[in-house]
Short mmCIF file of C-alpha atoms and ligand atoms in Angstrom, two decimals:
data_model
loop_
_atom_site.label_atom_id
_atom_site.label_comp_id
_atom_site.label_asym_id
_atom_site.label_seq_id
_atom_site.Cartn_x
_atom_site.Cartn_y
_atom_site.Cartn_z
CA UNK A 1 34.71 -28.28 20.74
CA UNK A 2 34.16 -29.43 17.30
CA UNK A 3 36.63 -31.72 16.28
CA UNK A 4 37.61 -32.86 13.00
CA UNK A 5 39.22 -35.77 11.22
CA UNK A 6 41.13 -35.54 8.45
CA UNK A 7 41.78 -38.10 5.72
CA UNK A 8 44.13 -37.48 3.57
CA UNK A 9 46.86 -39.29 0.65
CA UNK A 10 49.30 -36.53 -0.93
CA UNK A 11 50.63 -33.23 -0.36
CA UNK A 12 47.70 -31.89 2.15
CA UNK A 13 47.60 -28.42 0.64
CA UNK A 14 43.80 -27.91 1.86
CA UNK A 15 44.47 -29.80 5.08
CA UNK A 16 46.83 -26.41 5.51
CA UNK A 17 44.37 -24.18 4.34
CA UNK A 18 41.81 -25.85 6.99
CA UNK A 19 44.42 -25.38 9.82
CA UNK A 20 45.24 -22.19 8.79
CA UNK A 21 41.89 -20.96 8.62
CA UNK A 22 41.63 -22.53 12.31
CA UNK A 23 44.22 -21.02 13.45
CA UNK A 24 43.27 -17.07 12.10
CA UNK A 25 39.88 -17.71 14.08
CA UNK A 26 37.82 -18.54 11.28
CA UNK A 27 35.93 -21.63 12.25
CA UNK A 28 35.10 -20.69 15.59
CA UNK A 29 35.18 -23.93 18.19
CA UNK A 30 36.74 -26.56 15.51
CA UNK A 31 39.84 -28.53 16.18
CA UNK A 32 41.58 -31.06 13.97
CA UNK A 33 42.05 -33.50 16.53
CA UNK A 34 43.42 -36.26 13.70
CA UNK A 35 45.06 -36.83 10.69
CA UNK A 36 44.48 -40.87 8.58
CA UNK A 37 47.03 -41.02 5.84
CA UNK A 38 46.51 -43.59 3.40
CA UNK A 39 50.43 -43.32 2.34
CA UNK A 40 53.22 -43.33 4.64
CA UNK A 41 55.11 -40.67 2.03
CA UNK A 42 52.17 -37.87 2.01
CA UNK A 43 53.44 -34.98 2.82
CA UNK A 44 49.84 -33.72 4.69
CA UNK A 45 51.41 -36.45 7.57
CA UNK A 46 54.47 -33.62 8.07
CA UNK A 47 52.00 -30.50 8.10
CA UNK A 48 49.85 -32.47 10.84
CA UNK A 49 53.18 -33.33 13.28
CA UNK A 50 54.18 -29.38 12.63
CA UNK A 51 50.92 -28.57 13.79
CA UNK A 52 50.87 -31.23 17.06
CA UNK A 53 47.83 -32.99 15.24
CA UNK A 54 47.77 -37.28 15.88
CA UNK A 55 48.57 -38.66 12.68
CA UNK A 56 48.40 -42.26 11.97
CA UNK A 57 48.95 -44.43 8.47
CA UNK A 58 46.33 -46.43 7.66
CA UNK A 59 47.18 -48.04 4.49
CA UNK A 60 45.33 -51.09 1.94
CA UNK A 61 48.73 -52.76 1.59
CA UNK A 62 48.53 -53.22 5.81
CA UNK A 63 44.89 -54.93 6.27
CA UNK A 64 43.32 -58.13 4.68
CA UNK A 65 40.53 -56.47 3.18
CA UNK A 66 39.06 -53.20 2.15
CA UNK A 67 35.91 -53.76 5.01
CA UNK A 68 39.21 -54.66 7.58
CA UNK A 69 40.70 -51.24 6.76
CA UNK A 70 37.69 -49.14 7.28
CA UNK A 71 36.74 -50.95 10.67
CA UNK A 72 40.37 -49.94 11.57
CA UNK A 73 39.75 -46.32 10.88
CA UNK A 74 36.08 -45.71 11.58
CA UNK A 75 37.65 -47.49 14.77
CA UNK A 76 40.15 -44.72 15.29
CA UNK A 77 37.63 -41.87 14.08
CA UNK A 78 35.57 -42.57 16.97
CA UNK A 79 38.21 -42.97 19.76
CA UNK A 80 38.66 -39.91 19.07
CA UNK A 81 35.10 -38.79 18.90
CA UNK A 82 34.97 -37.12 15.82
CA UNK A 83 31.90 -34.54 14.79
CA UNK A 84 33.08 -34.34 11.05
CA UNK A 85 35.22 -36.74 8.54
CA UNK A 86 36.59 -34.39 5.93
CA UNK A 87 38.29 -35.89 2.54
CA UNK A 88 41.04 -33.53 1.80
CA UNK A 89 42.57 -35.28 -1.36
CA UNK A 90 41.94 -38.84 -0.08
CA UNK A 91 42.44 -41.46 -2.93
CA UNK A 92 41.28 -44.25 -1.23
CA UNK A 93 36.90 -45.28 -1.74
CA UNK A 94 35.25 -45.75 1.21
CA UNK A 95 33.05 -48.70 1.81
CA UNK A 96 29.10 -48.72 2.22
CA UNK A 97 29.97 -49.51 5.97
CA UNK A 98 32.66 -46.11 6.72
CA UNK A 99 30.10 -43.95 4.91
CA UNK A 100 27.15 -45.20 7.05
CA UNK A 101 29.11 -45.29 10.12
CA UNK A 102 29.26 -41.19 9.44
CA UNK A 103 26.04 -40.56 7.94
CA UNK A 104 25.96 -36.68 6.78
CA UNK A 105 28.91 -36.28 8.89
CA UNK A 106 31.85 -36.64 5.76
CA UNK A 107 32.62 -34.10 2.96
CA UNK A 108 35.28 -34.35 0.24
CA UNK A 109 36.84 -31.63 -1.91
CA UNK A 110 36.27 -31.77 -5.67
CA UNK A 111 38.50 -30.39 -7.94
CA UNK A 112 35.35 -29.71 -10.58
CA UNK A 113 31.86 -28.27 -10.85
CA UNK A 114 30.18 -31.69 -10.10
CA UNK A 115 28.33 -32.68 -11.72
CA UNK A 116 31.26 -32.43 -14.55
CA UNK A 117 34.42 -34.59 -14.50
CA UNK A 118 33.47 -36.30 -11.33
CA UNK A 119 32.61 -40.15 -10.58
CA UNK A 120 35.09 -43.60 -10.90
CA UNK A 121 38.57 -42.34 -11.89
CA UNK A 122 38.34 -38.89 -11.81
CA UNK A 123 40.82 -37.58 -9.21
CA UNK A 124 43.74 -35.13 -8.89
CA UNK A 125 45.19 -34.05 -12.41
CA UNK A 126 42.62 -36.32 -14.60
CA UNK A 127 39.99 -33.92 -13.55
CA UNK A 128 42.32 -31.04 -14.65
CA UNK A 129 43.17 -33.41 -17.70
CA UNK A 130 39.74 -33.84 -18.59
CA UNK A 131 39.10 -30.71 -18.33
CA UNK A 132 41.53 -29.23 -20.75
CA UNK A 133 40.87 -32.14 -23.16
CA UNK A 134 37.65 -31.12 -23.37
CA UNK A 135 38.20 -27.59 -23.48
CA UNK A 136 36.13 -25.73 -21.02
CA UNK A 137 36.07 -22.42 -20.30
CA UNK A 138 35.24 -22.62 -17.05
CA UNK A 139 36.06 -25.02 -13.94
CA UNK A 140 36.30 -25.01 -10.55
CA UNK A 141 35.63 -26.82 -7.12
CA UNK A 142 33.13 -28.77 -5.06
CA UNK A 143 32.61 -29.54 -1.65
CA UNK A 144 29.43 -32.10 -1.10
CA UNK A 145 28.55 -33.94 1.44
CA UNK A 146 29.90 -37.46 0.77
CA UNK A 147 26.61 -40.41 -0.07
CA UNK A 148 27.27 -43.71 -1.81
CA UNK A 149 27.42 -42.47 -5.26
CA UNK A 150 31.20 -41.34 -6.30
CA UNK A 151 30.88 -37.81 -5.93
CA UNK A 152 27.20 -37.98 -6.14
CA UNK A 153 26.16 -36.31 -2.85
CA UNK A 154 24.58 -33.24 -1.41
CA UNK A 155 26.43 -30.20 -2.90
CA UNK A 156 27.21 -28.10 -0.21
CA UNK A 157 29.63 -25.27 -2.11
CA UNK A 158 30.84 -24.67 -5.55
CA UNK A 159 33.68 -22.20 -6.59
CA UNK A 160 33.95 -21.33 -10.50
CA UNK A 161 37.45 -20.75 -12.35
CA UNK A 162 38.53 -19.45 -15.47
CA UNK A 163 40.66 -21.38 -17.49
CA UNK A 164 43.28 -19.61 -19.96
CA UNK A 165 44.92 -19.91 -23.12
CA UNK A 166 48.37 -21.98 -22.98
CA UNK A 167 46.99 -23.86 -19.67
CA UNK A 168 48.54 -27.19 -18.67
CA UNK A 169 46.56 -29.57 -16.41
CA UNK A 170 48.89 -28.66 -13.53
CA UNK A 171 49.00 -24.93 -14.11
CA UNK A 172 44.82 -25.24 -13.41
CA UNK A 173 45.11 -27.48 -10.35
CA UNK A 174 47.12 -24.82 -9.14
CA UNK A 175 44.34 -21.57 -9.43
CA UNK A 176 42.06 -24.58 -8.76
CA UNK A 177 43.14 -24.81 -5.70
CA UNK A 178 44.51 -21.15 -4.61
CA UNK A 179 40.98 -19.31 -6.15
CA UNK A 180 38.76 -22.25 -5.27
CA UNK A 181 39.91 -25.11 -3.21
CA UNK A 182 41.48 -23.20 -0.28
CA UNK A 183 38.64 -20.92 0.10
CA UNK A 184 35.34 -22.77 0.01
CA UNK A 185 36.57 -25.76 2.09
CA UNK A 186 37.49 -24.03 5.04
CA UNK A 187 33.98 -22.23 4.22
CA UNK A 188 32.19 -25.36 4.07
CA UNK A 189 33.56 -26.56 7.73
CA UNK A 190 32.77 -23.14 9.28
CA UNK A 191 29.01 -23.58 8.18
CA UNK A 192 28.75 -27.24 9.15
CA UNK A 193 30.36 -26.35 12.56
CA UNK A 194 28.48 -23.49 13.31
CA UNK A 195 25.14 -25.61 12.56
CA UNK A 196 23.93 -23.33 9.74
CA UNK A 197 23.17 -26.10 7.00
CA UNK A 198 21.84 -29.21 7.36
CA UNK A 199 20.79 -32.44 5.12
CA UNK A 200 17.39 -33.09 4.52
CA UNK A 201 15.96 -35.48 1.83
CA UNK A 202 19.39 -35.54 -0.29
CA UNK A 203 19.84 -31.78 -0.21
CA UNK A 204 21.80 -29.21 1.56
CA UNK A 205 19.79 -26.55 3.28
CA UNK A 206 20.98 -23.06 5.13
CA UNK A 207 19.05 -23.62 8.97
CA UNK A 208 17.24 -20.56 9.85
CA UNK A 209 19.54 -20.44 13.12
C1 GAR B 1 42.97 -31.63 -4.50
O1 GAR B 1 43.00 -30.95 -5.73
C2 GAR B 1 41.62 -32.27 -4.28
O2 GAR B 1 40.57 -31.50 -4.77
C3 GAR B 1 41.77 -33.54 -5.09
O3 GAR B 1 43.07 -33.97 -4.82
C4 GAR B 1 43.91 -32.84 -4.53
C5 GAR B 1 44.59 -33.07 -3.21
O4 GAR B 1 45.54 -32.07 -2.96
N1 GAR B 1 40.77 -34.51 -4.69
C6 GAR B 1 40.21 -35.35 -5.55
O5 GAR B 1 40.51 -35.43 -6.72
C7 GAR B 1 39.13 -36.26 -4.95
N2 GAR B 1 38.39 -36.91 -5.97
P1 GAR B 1 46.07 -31.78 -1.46
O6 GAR B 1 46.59 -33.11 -0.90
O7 GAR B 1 47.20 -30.81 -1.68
O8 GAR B 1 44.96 -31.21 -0.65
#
């Protein structure tokens, strides 16, 4: 079994479209064995107790210091021995020490073509914002493997959308996410579980397996 963690701040739409893809047999032998929440209010926390999942609320406000918090959950992440950290909307930045701790073994969603609109305070709708204010043509989504740099790591996938006349930031997080988002992270997780990529020397490369 291949199990994942999950860590995750707001609504958990592509924590659903990772168990959903689970559940249609999709990513043969991976689990979501649990769910961090860096809110107590995210909804993702509901979609993991519907689906059975441990869920636990690991929040700043509860913990002395940033380093206390991530020894608390790289604490829990290996109780329950987990293969793969995945970042599905998590608005919290990980220390030196959590990233380390799962060296090549974390991914994060992007809602961009890194390497546009990505780094320090791009998240959520300011990407979308961003986006609009600068009037591209095209956008889309990243999953990469998750270094030191703010969205600077190994790019593993990378989904293009168009973006249309009359579009408000929230209007493009939405195909975002349905044409992009959805698809290429559960994607992303199938070909890390099934051991066809790997990291070598900062890159992502398909294994000949
Ligand atoms: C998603 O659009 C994800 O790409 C973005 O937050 C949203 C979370 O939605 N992540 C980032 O901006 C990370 N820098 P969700 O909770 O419904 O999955």
């Amino acid at each position: 079994m291949f199990k994942i963690g999950a860590l995750v701040s707001g609504g958990g739409t592509n924590l659903q479209a990772i168990l959903d893809a689970i559940d249609r047999g999709e990513i043969p032998g991976a689990q979501v064995v649990t769910v961090i929440s860096s809110r107590a209010d995210a909804y993702a926390l509901e979609r993991a107790k519907k689906h059975g999942i441990d869920a636990v609320v690991l929040s700043k406000k509860d913990f002395a210091s940033a380093d206390d918090l991530m020894e608390a959950m790289i604490g829990h992440l290996r109780k329950m021995e987990v293969d793969l950290v995945v970042l599905a909307g998590f608005m919290t930045v990980l220390t030196p020490a959590f990233i380390q701790a799962f060296a090549n073994r974390i991914i994060n969603i992007h809602p961009s073509l890194i390497p546009s609109f990505c780094g320090d305070g791009f998240y959520g709708l300011k990407v979308h914002e961003a986006a609009l204010a600068k009037g591209v043509k095209v956008t889309g989504a990243t999953v990469h493997f998750v270094n030191e740099e703010t969205d600077g790591g190994p790019i593993l996938l990378q989904k293009a959308v168009q973006v249309q006349e009359g579009d408000t930031a929230e209007v493009l997080q939405k195909r975002v996410m349905e044409e992009a988002e959805w698809k290429i992270f559960p994607e992303a997780i199938r070909l890390i579980c099934s051991g066809a990529v790997e990291v070598v020397d900062g890159r992502v490369r398909r294994t000949t397996r």
